[in-house]
């Protein structure tokens, strides 16, 4: 025979309405906008002190002044002695030895070459015969007596001319000059160095010239010594007729 199995009746679940309303819980935080409850204070409210509201204040941070270190020297017998630093305080650079400087090798100088002796040959080419004839003071092949007559006719101290000489290549020219009623004939010789000088014989410290033009310009500015101790300059050339 089949037996019937009986199940126990289910217990009804309590509904939310069945819970009694006990009011607001103690210590619960009110929602925003709700007034604070005027209920009794809890134990937590009694313990926590109520602090007054703190207004915003400027927080001043004290500024630290930098102290400039002043070395302190110990005094012994009235004399200050510098403080000795311990090896640990010394800089590591002071303990290191610097490498020796590189050796400097002296520069080799080549021996100076002796200067070549200056040439005594004239730097300017001597004027040709045609160039000389263009000069007012050069009268070429005029004879000595004819030149003396012309100089005495004008009778101007320092009047002069240069003419060709008949003495050969060693004395190619003659300087003829009038001074104090007298005509002087000064030979112009060619030296061994091919320079020109006044006088028959070479003298120590005499002036030499590379051309007749240099000779004339020189004695226009400087005194020319004549025979007998007379002195004059080349004042004016004899005009050509």
Rosetta silent file (secondary structure, phi, psi, omega in degrees, C-alpha in Angstrom):
SEQUENCE: XXXXXXXXXXXXXXXXXXXXXXXXXXXXXXXXXXXXXXXXXXXXXXXXXXXXXXXXXXXXXXXXXXXXXXXXXXXXXXXXXXXXXXXXXXXXXXXXXXXXXXXXXXXXXXXXXXXXXXXXXXXXXXXXXXXXXXXXXXXXXXXXXXXXXXXXXXXXXXXXXXXXXXXXXXXXXXXXXXXXXXXXXXXXXXXXXXXXXXXXXXXXXXXXXXXXXXXXXXXXXXXXXXXXXXXXXXXXXXXXX
SCORE:     score description
SCORE:     0.000 S_00000001
   1 L     0.000  140.856  179.752    0.000    0.000    0.000 S_00000001
   2 L   -79.441  133.261  179.381    1.218    3.393   -0.783 S_00000001
   3 L  -100.368  139.415  178.817    1.954    5.588    2.139 S_00000001
   4 L   -88.356  130.470  179.970    1.304    9.319    2.024 S_00000001
   5 L   -98.270  122.572 -177.003    4.217   11.513    3.025 S_00000001
   6 L   -98.920  137.001 -179.376    3.150   14.596    4.823 S_00000001
   7 L  -103.589  143.038  179.498    5.198   17.788    4.672 S_00000001
   8 L   -71.254  146.263 -178.824    5.302   20.248    7.504 S_00000001
   9 L   -66.363  140.877 -179.380    3.578   23.500    6.846 S_00000001
  10 L   -73.910  142.822 -179.895    5.882   26.378    5.786 S_00000001
  11 L   -81.092  133.227  179.555    6.397   29.140    8.184 S_00000001
  12 L   -69.562  139.131  178.678    5.217   32.513    6.965 S_00000001
  13 L   -75.810  136.837  179.241    7.987   35.111    6.433 S_00000001
  14 L   -68.024  136.380 -179.571    7.678   38.161    8.530 S_00000001
  15 L   -87.160  162.208 -178.652    6.697   41.191    6.522 S_00000001
  16 H   -66.754  -24.920 -178.469    8.336   44.575    6.733 S_00000001
  17 H   -76.080  -17.774 -176.278    5.182   46.039    8.164 S_00000001
  18 H   -75.596  -19.545 -179.455    5.312   43.717   11.066 S_00000001
  19 L   -72.993  133.703  179.236    8.478   45.394   12.498 S_00000001
  20 L   -74.123  146.163  179.361    7.615   48.013   15.036 S_00000001
  21 L   -82.471  109.400 -178.768    8.779   51.567   14.362 S_00000001
  22 L   -95.491    2.962  177.836   11.346   52.376   16.970 S_00000001
  23 L    88.121 -177.785 -177.932   12.247   55.864   15.654 S_00000001
  24 L   -67.974  144.323  178.844   15.616   57.162   14.457 S_00000001
  25 L   -73.769  147.801  179.250   18.733   55.297   15.466 S_00000001
  26 L   -73.179  139.693  176.263   21.061   56.881   17.900 S_00000001
  27 L    83.326   -1.113 -179.429   24.214   58.261   16.458 S_00000001
  28 L   -75.619  141.258 -178.774   22.917   58.267   12.907 S_00000001
  29 L   -77.747  131.296  178.008   24.112   61.217   10.793 S_00000001
  30 L   -69.317  150.363  176.899   21.260   63.427    9.588 S_00000001
  31 L   -72.775  157.024  178.631   20.822   63.815    5.908 S_00000001
  32 L   -61.331  136.018 -179.881   21.655   67.135    4.317 S_00000001
  33 L    94.596  -16.463  179.724   18.814   69.587    4.816 S_00000001
  34 L   -87.183  144.434  176.764   17.429   67.783    7.832 S_00000001
  35 L   -73.598  146.498  178.663   17.505   69.530   11.212 S_00000001
  36 L   -65.699  141.285 -179.162   19.688   67.992   13.852 S_00000001
  37 L   -73.413  145.491 -178.945   17.760   65.912   16.301 S_00000001
  38 L   -95.550   25.181 -177.037   17.334   67.328   19.735 S_00000001
  39 L   -74.927 -168.334 -177.269   17.562   63.900   21.249 S_00000001
  40 L   -74.374  149.036  179.706   19.828   62.764   23.947 S_00000001
  41 L   -78.071  139.974  177.648   23.610   62.962   23.458 S_00000001
  42 L   -81.857  173.236  178.734   25.430   59.756   22.932 S_00000001
  43 H   -66.292  -31.769  178.216   28.529   58.680   24.722 S_00000001
  44 H   -68.422  -35.875  179.843   30.602   59.646   21.692 S_00000001
  45 H   -68.365  -32.151  179.599   29.173   63.165   21.763 S_00000001
  46 H   -70.655  -34.626 -176.583   30.122   63.547   25.406 S_00000001
  47 H   -76.787  -42.054 -173.991   33.709   62.495   24.826 S_00000001
  48 L   -77.773  117.094  178.146   34.523   64.536   21.707 S_00000001
  49 L   -71.899  146.805 -179.852   35.090   68.202   22.617 S_00000001
  50 L   -90.526  119.722 -178.948   33.571   70.742   20.339 S_00000001
  51 L   -94.483  139.982  177.652   36.254   73.006   18.808 S_00000001
  52 L   -68.413  153.240  179.562   35.354   76.496   17.678 S_00000001
  53 L   -64.218  137.955 -177.458   35.618   77.211   13.969 S_00000001
  54 L  -100.497  124.295  177.621   39.060   78.339   12.915 S_00000001
  55 L   -78.611  155.951  179.484   39.305   81.237   10.546 S_00000001
  56 L   -69.996  123.066  178.465   41.825   81.209    7.712 S_00000001
  57 L  -123.245  151.648  176.642   45.054   82.811    8.852 S_00000001
  58 L   -74.518  128.216  179.679   48.308   83.415    7.049 S_00000001
  59 L   -90.060  116.469 -178.971   50.913   80.958    8.162 S_00000001
  60 L   -94.308  122.999  178.353   54.191   82.751    8.649 S_00000001
  61 L   -96.946  121.224  179.934   57.271   80.630    8.141 S_00000001
  62 L   -64.654  134.292  179.892   60.250   81.999   10.029 S_00000001
  63 L   -86.977  130.933 -179.953   63.154   82.789    7.716 S_00000001
  64 L   -88.020  128.176  177.459   66.455   81.298    8.679 S_00000001
  65 L   -85.721  133.100  178.054   69.394   83.657    8.433 S_00000001
  66 L   -75.628  128.323  178.498   72.509   82.257    6.929 S_00000001
  67 L   -93.360  123.538  178.542   75.401   82.509    9.255 S_00000001
  68 L   -76.758  124.271 -178.559   78.652   83.397    7.604 S_00000001
  69 L   -69.834  127.857  177.248   81.307   81.100    8.894 S_00000001
  70 L  -113.635  121.683 -179.109   84.127   82.897   10.595 S_00000001
  71 L   -63.573  134.082  179.653   87.226   80.865   11.186 S_00000001
  72 L  -105.004  123.436 -178.187   87.984   80.633   14.866 S_00000001
  73 L  -105.055  133.708  175.205   91.629   80.465   15.727 S_00000001
  74 E   -69.053  146.341 -177.768   92.800   79.157   19.070 S_00000001
  75 E  -105.685  124.774  174.939   94.759   81.620   21.166 S_00000001
  76 E  -132.461  121.557  179.942   98.009   80.543   22.742 S_00000001
  77 L    60.211   34.741  176.994  100.208   83.040   24.528 S_00000001
  78 L    79.217    2.378 -179.100   98.183   85.926   23.102 S_00000001
  79 E  -116.926  130.132  179.428   98.840   84.828   19.484 S_00000001
  80 E   -76.843  132.309  178.540   96.108   83.405   17.286 S_00000001
  81 E  -112.544  139.799  179.129   97.026   80.166   15.606 S_00000001
  82 L   -66.823  142.011 -178.665   95.201   78.868   12.543 S_00000001
  83 L   -69.701  137.599  179.242   92.968   75.907   13.161 S_00000001
  84 L   -94.231  123.588 -179.834   94.355   72.642   11.897 S_00000001
  85 L   -81.383  145.930  177.382   91.898   70.589    9.938 S_00000001
  86 L   -72.416  157.398  179.280   91.746   66.909   10.433 S_00000001
  87 L   -57.531  -29.787 -179.030   92.780   64.673    7.521 S_00000001
  88 L   -69.781  -29.042 -178.751   89.127   63.694    7.068 S_00000001
  89 L   -83.493  -15.005 -178.358   88.141   67.355    6.507 S_00000001
  90 L   -71.032  148.661 -179.674   90.845   68.023    3.959 S_00000001
  91 L   -69.848  143.023  178.419   89.823   68.078    0.348 S_00000001
  92 H   -64.242  -22.100  179.831   90.788   65.004   -1.610 S_00000001
  93 H   -69.922  -27.449 -178.244   92.346   67.289   -4.218 S_00000001
  94 H   -70.516  -27.909 -178.330   94.946   68.509   -1.735 S_00000001
  95 H   -79.881  -20.366 -177.955   96.257   65.023   -1.224 S_00000001
  96 L   -79.828  137.617  177.572   96.685   64.352   -4.954 S_00000001
  97 L   -92.168  134.290 -178.491   99.996   65.267   -6.504 S_00000001
  98 L   -75.135  146.684  177.855   99.846   67.094   -9.801 S_00000001
  99 L   -68.599  151.523  179.370  101.661   65.566  -12.778 S_00000001
 100 L   -65.668  145.696  179.122  104.881   67.313  -13.784 S_00000001
 101 L   -64.208  149.124  179.850  104.537   69.901  -16.570 S_00000001
 102 L   -64.417  144.036 -179.778  105.547   68.733  -20.032 S_00000001
 103 L   -70.901  133.336 -179.539  109.095   69.470  -20.977 S_00000001
 104 L   -97.007  118.680  179.096  109.421   72.382  -23.382 S_00000001
 105 L   -85.602  131.180 -179.802  111.935   71.769  -26.099 S_00000001
 106 L   -66.645  142.273  179.564  113.735   74.909  -27.256 S_00000001
 107 L   -70.386  140.227  178.131  113.079   75.972  -30.795 S_00000001
 108 L   -83.615  125.287  178.249  115.902   75.456  -33.199 S_00000001
 109 L  -105.418  130.758  178.013  117.042   78.651  -34.795 S_00000001
 110 L   -73.744  142.715  178.718  118.841   78.564  -38.048 S_00000001
 111 L   -61.512  135.754 -179.358  122.107   80.472  -38.114 S_00000001
 112 L   -67.403  136.778  179.001  121.676   83.895  -39.593 S_00000001
 113 L   -81.632  139.327  178.812  123.129   84.303  -42.994 S_00000001
 114 L   -63.695  136.100  179.770  125.591   87.125  -43.395 S_00000001
 115 L   -68.395  138.928  178.838  124.102   90.076  -45.163 S_00000001
 116 L   -70.713  141.602 -179.963  125.445   90.660  -48.576 S_00000001
 117 L   -64.125  137.499 -179.795  127.526   93.743  -48.923 S_00000001
 118 L   -66.997  137.580 -179.944  125.696   96.626  -50.502 S_00000001
 119 L   -75.233  140.337  179.134  126.720   97.301  -54.029 S_00000001
 120 L   -92.137    2.448  178.754  128.417  100.590  -54.667 S_00000001
 121 L   -70.889  147.315 -177.405  127.250  100.700  -58.274 S_00000001
 122 L   -65.074  138.559  179.208  124.877  103.559  -59.042 S_00000001
 123 L   -79.428  -29.654  179.622  121.195  102.706  -58.782 S_00000001
 124 L   -97.559  138.599  177.720  120.175  105.298  -61.367 S_00000001
 125 L   -71.372  139.232 -179.386  121.326  105.015  -64.938 S_00000001
 126 L   -69.084  142.954 -179.781  123.564  107.870  -66.024 S_00000001
 127 L   -64.498  141.684  176.396  122.004  110.330  -68.425 S_00000001
 128 L   -75.065  172.016 -179.024  122.949  109.920  -72.043 S_00000001
 129 H   -62.294  -38.115  179.653  124.571  112.713  -74.043 S_00000001
 130 H   -69.182  -34.901  177.382  121.246  113.686  -75.613 S_00000001
 131 H   -69.212  -37.380  179.720  119.601  113.819  -72.171 S_00000001
 132 H   -66.920  -35.771 -178.382  122.416  116.000  -70.825 S_00000001
 133 H   -67.718  -17.575  176.369  122.070  118.468  -73.679 S_00000001
 134 L   -78.299  -14.880  178.761  118.482  119.112  -72.572 S_00000001
 135 L   -79.691  142.011 -177.151  119.781  120.443  -69.247 S_00000001
 136 L   -67.151  -30.553 -173.860  120.334  124.211  -69.018 S_00000001
 137 L   -88.819   -7.030 -179.202  123.692  123.837  -67.228 S_00000001
 138 E  -100.709  122.619 -176.353  125.292  121.342  -69.706 S_00000001
 139 L  -112.419   11.362  172.050  127.104  122.964  -72.632 S_00000001
 140 L    61.930 -121.143 -172.643  128.670  119.877  -74.209 S_00000001
 141 L   -92.598   24.561  177.573  131.805  120.537  -76.305 S_00000001
 142 L   -63.650  143.778 -179.243  132.114  124.249  -75.559 S_00000001
 143 L   -78.069  157.965 -176.643  135.731  125.339  -75.267 S_00000001
 144 H   -63.782  -44.162 -176.101  137.196  126.479  -71.976 S_00000001
 145 H   -68.056  -36.089  178.909  138.119  129.979  -73.208 S_00000001
 146 H   -67.625  -40.564  178.939  134.690  130.589  -74.721 S_00000001
 147 H   -66.507  -37.644 -179.848  132.925  129.566  -71.492 S_00000001
 148 H   -66.964  -35.969  179.159  135.252  131.807  -69.425 S_00000001
 149 H   -64.806  -44.041 -178.775  134.482  134.818  -71.643 S_00000001
 150 H   -65.489  -40.186 -179.948  130.737  134.359  -71.213 S_00000001
 151 H   -65.972  -39.563 -178.625  131.007  133.960  -67.437 S_00000001
 152 H   -72.955  -28.176  177.385  133.099  137.112  -67.061 S_00000001
 153 H   -66.241  -39.912 -179.685  130.715  139.074  -69.221 S_00000001
 154 H   -82.503  -33.208  175.757  127.816  138.343  -66.844 S_00000001
 155 L    50.476   54.932  176.966  130.022  138.486  -63.676 S_00000001
 156 L  -113.463  120.852  179.062  127.545  136.741  -61.376 S_00000001
 157 L   -64.093  129.366  179.791  129.008  134.985  -58.373 S_00000001
 158 L    91.090   -0.081  175.522  128.029  131.347  -58.386 S_00000001
 159 E   -73.703  141.048 -171.085  127.166  131.195  -62.087 S_00000001
 160 E  -147.959  172.593  171.588  128.340  127.878  -63.489 S_00000001
 161 E  -159.327  163.278  173.962  128.253  125.340  -66.347 S_00000001
 162 E  -124.463  133.325 -178.391  129.410  121.777  -67.001 S_00000001
 163 E  -134.320  168.939  177.333  131.236  120.895  -70.187 S_00000001
 164 E   -74.137  148.824 -179.892  133.083  117.987  -71.675 S_00000001
 165 L  -107.754  154.734  178.412  136.716  117.528  -70.723 S_00000001
 166 L   -97.666   11.576 -175.738  139.671  116.630  -72.961 S_00000001
 167 L   -86.637   -5.826  177.808  141.425  114.629  -70.198 S_00000001
 168 L   106.763 -168.968 -174.199  139.888  111.246  -71.165 S_00000001
 169 H   -72.716  -25.446  178.272  137.481  108.775  -69.535 S_00000001
 170 H   -70.563  -23.303  178.395  138.978  109.149  -66.029 S_00000001
 171 H  -137.190   76.156 -170.434  137.972  112.832  -66.036 S_00000001
 172 L   -75.321  -23.318 -173.558  135.048  113.073  -68.482 S_00000001
 173 E  -133.767  163.669  176.125  133.590  116.467  -67.321 S_00000001
 174 E  -135.756  133.387  175.386  134.610  119.844  -65.918 S_00000001
 175 E   -96.982  116.529 -178.792  132.633  122.145  -63.613 S_00000001
 176 E  -111.225  126.984 -172.449  133.396  125.768  -64.495 S_00000001
 177 E  -139.638  144.684  179.484  132.207  128.443  -62.040 S_00000001
 178 E  -104.370  133.744  178.024  132.615  132.207  -61.630 S_00000001
 179 E  -156.576  122.849  177.885  133.255  133.729  -58.199 S_00000001
 180 L    54.744   47.791  174.203  134.662  137.157  -57.199 S_00000001
 181 L    77.619   11.096 -177.052  135.913  138.034  -60.697 S_00000001
 182 E  -134.689  146.715  177.332  137.656  134.715  -61.284 S_00000001
 183 E  -102.007  131.938 -179.953  136.769  131.505  -63.137 S_00000001
 184 E  -112.940  135.681  178.199  137.433  128.169  -61.444 S_00000001
 185 E  -115.010  108.133 -176.783  137.694  124.878  -63.367 S_00000001
 186 E  -106.448  119.311 -179.121  136.968  121.855  -61.139 S_00000001
 187 E   -70.920  143.145  174.294  137.550  118.405  -62.678 S_00000001
 188 E  -112.131  110.692 -175.801  134.813  115.786  -62.312 S_00000001
 189 E  -103.520  160.038  175.569  136.430  112.357  -62.268 S_00000001
 190 E  -103.806  124.507 -177.446  134.978  108.850  -62.426 S_00000001
 191 L   -81.160  175.713 -179.548  135.987  106.637  -59.542 S_00000001
 192 L   -67.884  -24.328  176.935  136.715  102.921  -59.612 S_00000001
 193 L   -88.582   13.261  175.887  133.188  102.221  -58.325 S_00000001
 194 L    71.636   15.661  175.091  131.786  104.092  -61.360 S_00000001
 195 L   -95.820  160.287 -178.688  130.605  107.052  -59.240 S_00000001
 196 E  -102.423  141.616  178.848  131.373  110.699  -59.966 S_00000001
 197 E  -146.124  156.290 -178.643  133.269  113.009  -57.597 S_00000001
 198 E   -92.991  133.748  179.011  134.716  116.534  -57.735 S_00000001
 199 L   116.550  155.945 -178.861  138.539  116.913  -57.657 S_00000001
 200 L   -75.418  -35.636 -176.030  141.579  115.342  -59.308 S_00000001
 201 L  -118.191  152.189  179.476  142.406  113.009  -56.425 S_00000001
 202 L   -74.953  136.683 -179.540  140.265  110.896  -54.168 S_00000001
 203 L  -120.634  154.568 -179.983  139.812  112.239  -50.635 S_00000001
 204 L   -71.218  128.482  179.478  138.638  110.579  -47.453 S_00000001
 205 L    77.300   16.981 -179.740  134.914  111.166  -46.852 S_00000001
 206 L   -72.493  157.560 -179.910  134.332  112.807  -50.209 S_00000001
 207 L   -89.235  133.656 -179.020  130.860  112.925  -51.681 S_00000001
 208 L  -121.953  152.193 -173.377  130.162  110.696  -54.665 S_00000001
 209 E  -135.748  149.990 -179.976  127.238  110.799  -57.085 S_00000001
 210 L   -84.401  -17.275 -179.692  125.646  108.412  -59.541 S_00000001
 211 L  -153.798  165.925  177.073  124.969  111.116  -62.140 S_00000001
 212 H   -65.831  -32.613  179.953  125.719  114.733  -63.010 S_00000001
 213 H   -64.007  -40.417  177.638  122.142  115.671  -62.120 S_00000001
 214 H   -66.434  -37.489  179.820  122.653  114.462  -58.541 S_00000001
 215 H   -63.644  -45.188 -178.533  125.916  116.370  -58.315 S_00000001
 216 H   -65.488  -45.160 -179.424  124.323  119.647  -59.440 S_00000001
 217 H   -62.883  -33.022 -179.969  121.319  119.280  -57.090 S_00000001
 218 H   -65.690  -48.661 -175.026  123.668  118.564  -54.188 S_00000001
 219 H   -84.756   -0.375  166.723  125.776  121.705  -54.564 S_00000001
 220 H   -74.739  -27.539 -178.049  122.748  123.902  -55.131 S_00000001
 221 H  -104.311  -17.657 -175.156  121.906  123.269  -51.487 S_00000001
 222 L  -125.781  158.802 -176.794  125.405  122.785  -50.010 S_00000001
 223 L   -71.844  137.393  174.579  128.687  124.705  -50.023 S_00000001
 224 E  -109.167  124.130 -177.591  131.250  123.884  -52.698 S_00000001
 225 E   -87.398  124.895  179.319  134.884  124.488  -51.673 S_00000001
 226 L   -98.548  172.791  177.623  137.001  126.101  -54.364 S_00000001
 227 H   -69.262  145.988 -178.247  140.789  126.352  -54.597 S_00000001
 228 H    83.299    6.377  177.575  142.380  128.931  -52.306 S_00000001
 229 H    88.302    2.016  178.283  139.686  128.411  -49.610 S_00000001
 230 L   -73.028  147.281 -178.314  136.839  130.165  -51.456 S_00000001
 231 E  -134.689  140.947  177.344  133.361  128.756  -50.886 S_00000001
 232 E  -162.728  172.826  174.524  130.109  129.153  -52.806 S_00000001
 233 L  -112.518  164.971  174.148  127.008  127.403  -54.028 S_00000001
 234 L   -79.428  105.751 -171.409  125.781  126.765  -57.544 S_00000001
 235 L   -89.682  -52.053 -174.357  123.533  129.793  -57.922 S_00000001
 236 E  -150.835  140.639  179.886  122.600  130.037  -61.607 S_00000001
 237 E   -81.757  151.269  178.036  123.551  128.190  -64.789 S_00000001
 238 L   -71.480  126.009  179.151  125.149  130.006  -67.733 S_00000001
 239 L   -63.606  146.004  177.261  122.512  130.581  -70.408 S_00000001
 240 L   -84.662  136.123 -179.061  123.059  128.883  -73.746 S_00000001
 241 L   -90.339    0.000    0.000  123.544  131.275  -76.685 S_00000001
